[in-house]
CSV table of C-alpha atoms in Angstrom, one decimal:
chain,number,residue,atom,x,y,z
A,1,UNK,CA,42.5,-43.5,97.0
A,2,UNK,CA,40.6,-41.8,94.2
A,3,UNK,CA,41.3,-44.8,91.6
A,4,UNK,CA,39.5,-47.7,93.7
A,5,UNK,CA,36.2,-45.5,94.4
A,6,UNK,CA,36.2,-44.5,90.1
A,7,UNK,CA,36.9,-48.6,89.4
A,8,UNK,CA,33.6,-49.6,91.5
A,9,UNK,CA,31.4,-46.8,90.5
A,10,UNK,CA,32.4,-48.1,86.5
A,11,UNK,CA,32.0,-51.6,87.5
A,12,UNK,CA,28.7,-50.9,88.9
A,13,UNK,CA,27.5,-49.1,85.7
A,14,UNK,CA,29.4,-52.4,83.5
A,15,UNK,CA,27.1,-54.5,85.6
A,16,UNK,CA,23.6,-52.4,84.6
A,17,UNK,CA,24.6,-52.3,81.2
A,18,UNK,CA,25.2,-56.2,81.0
A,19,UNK,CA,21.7,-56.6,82.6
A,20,UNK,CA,20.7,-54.5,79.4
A,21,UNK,CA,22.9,-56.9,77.0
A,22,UNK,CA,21.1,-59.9,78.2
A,23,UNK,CA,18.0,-59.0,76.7
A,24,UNK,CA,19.5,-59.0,73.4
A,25,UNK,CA,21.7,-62.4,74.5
A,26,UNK,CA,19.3,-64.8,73.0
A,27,UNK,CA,20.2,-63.4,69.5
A,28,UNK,CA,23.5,-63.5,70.3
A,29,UNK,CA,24.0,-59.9,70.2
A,30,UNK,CA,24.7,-60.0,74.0
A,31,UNK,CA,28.7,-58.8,74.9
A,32,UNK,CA,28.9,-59.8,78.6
A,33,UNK,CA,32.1,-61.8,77.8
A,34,UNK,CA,34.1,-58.8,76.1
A,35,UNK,CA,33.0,-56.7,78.9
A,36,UNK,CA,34.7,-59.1,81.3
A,37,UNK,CA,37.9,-58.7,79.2
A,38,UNK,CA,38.1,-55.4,78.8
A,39,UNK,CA,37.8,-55.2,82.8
A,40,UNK,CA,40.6,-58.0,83.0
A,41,UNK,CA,42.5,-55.8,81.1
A,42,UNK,CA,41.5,-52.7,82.6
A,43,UNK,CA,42.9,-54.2,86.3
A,44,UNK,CA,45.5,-55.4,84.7
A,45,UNK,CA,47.0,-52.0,83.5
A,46,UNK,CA,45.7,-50.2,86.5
A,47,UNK,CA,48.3,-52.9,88.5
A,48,UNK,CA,50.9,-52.4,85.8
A,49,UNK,CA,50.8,-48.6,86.5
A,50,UNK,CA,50.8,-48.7,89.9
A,51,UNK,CA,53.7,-51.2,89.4
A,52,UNK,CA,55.5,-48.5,86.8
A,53,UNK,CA,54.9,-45.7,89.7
A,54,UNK,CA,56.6,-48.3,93.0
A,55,UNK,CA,59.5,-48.7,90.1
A,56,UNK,CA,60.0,-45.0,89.6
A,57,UNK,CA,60.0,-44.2,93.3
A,58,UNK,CA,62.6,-46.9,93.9
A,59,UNK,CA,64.7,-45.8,91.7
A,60,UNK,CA,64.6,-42.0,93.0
A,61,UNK,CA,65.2,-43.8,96.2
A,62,UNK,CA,68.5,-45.3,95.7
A,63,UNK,CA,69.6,-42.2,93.7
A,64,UNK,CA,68.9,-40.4,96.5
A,65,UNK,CA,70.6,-43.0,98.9
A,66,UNK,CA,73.6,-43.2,96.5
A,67,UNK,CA,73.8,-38.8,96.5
A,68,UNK,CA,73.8,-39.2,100.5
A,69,UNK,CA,76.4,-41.9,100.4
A,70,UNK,CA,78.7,-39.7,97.7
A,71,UNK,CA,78.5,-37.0,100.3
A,72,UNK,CA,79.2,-38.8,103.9
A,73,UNK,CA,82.2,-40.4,101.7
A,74,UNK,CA,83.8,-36.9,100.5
């Protein structure tokens, strides 16, 4: 629960500093679109992660289901 309240509170500060960035946009120093990257790639390995964590839990599951099974069958 703690990950999805620290991604807004960054995204909210992203979103003042690209305010500040436009300012500078019309120079062409503005970096509004690799801030959007790095937030695509942000998400992305945040799912990844969580993915990583659901695949580790599984497999203690079925190890766990297979030490059960080993046991009702001696």
């Amino acid at each position: 629960s703690k990950s999805p309240l620290a991604s807004k509170s960054s995204k909210s500060k992203k979103h003042k500093d690209k305010d500040d960035d436009n300012d500078f946009e019309e120079f062409g120093i503005g970096d509004s679109e690799e801030g959007e990257v790095d937030e695509n790639i942000k998400a992305k390995s945040e799912h990844w992660q969580v993915f990583l964590q659901m695949q580790e839990r599984i497999k203690q599951n079925v190890l766990k289901t297979q030490t059960s099974i080993g046991k009702l069958a001696s």
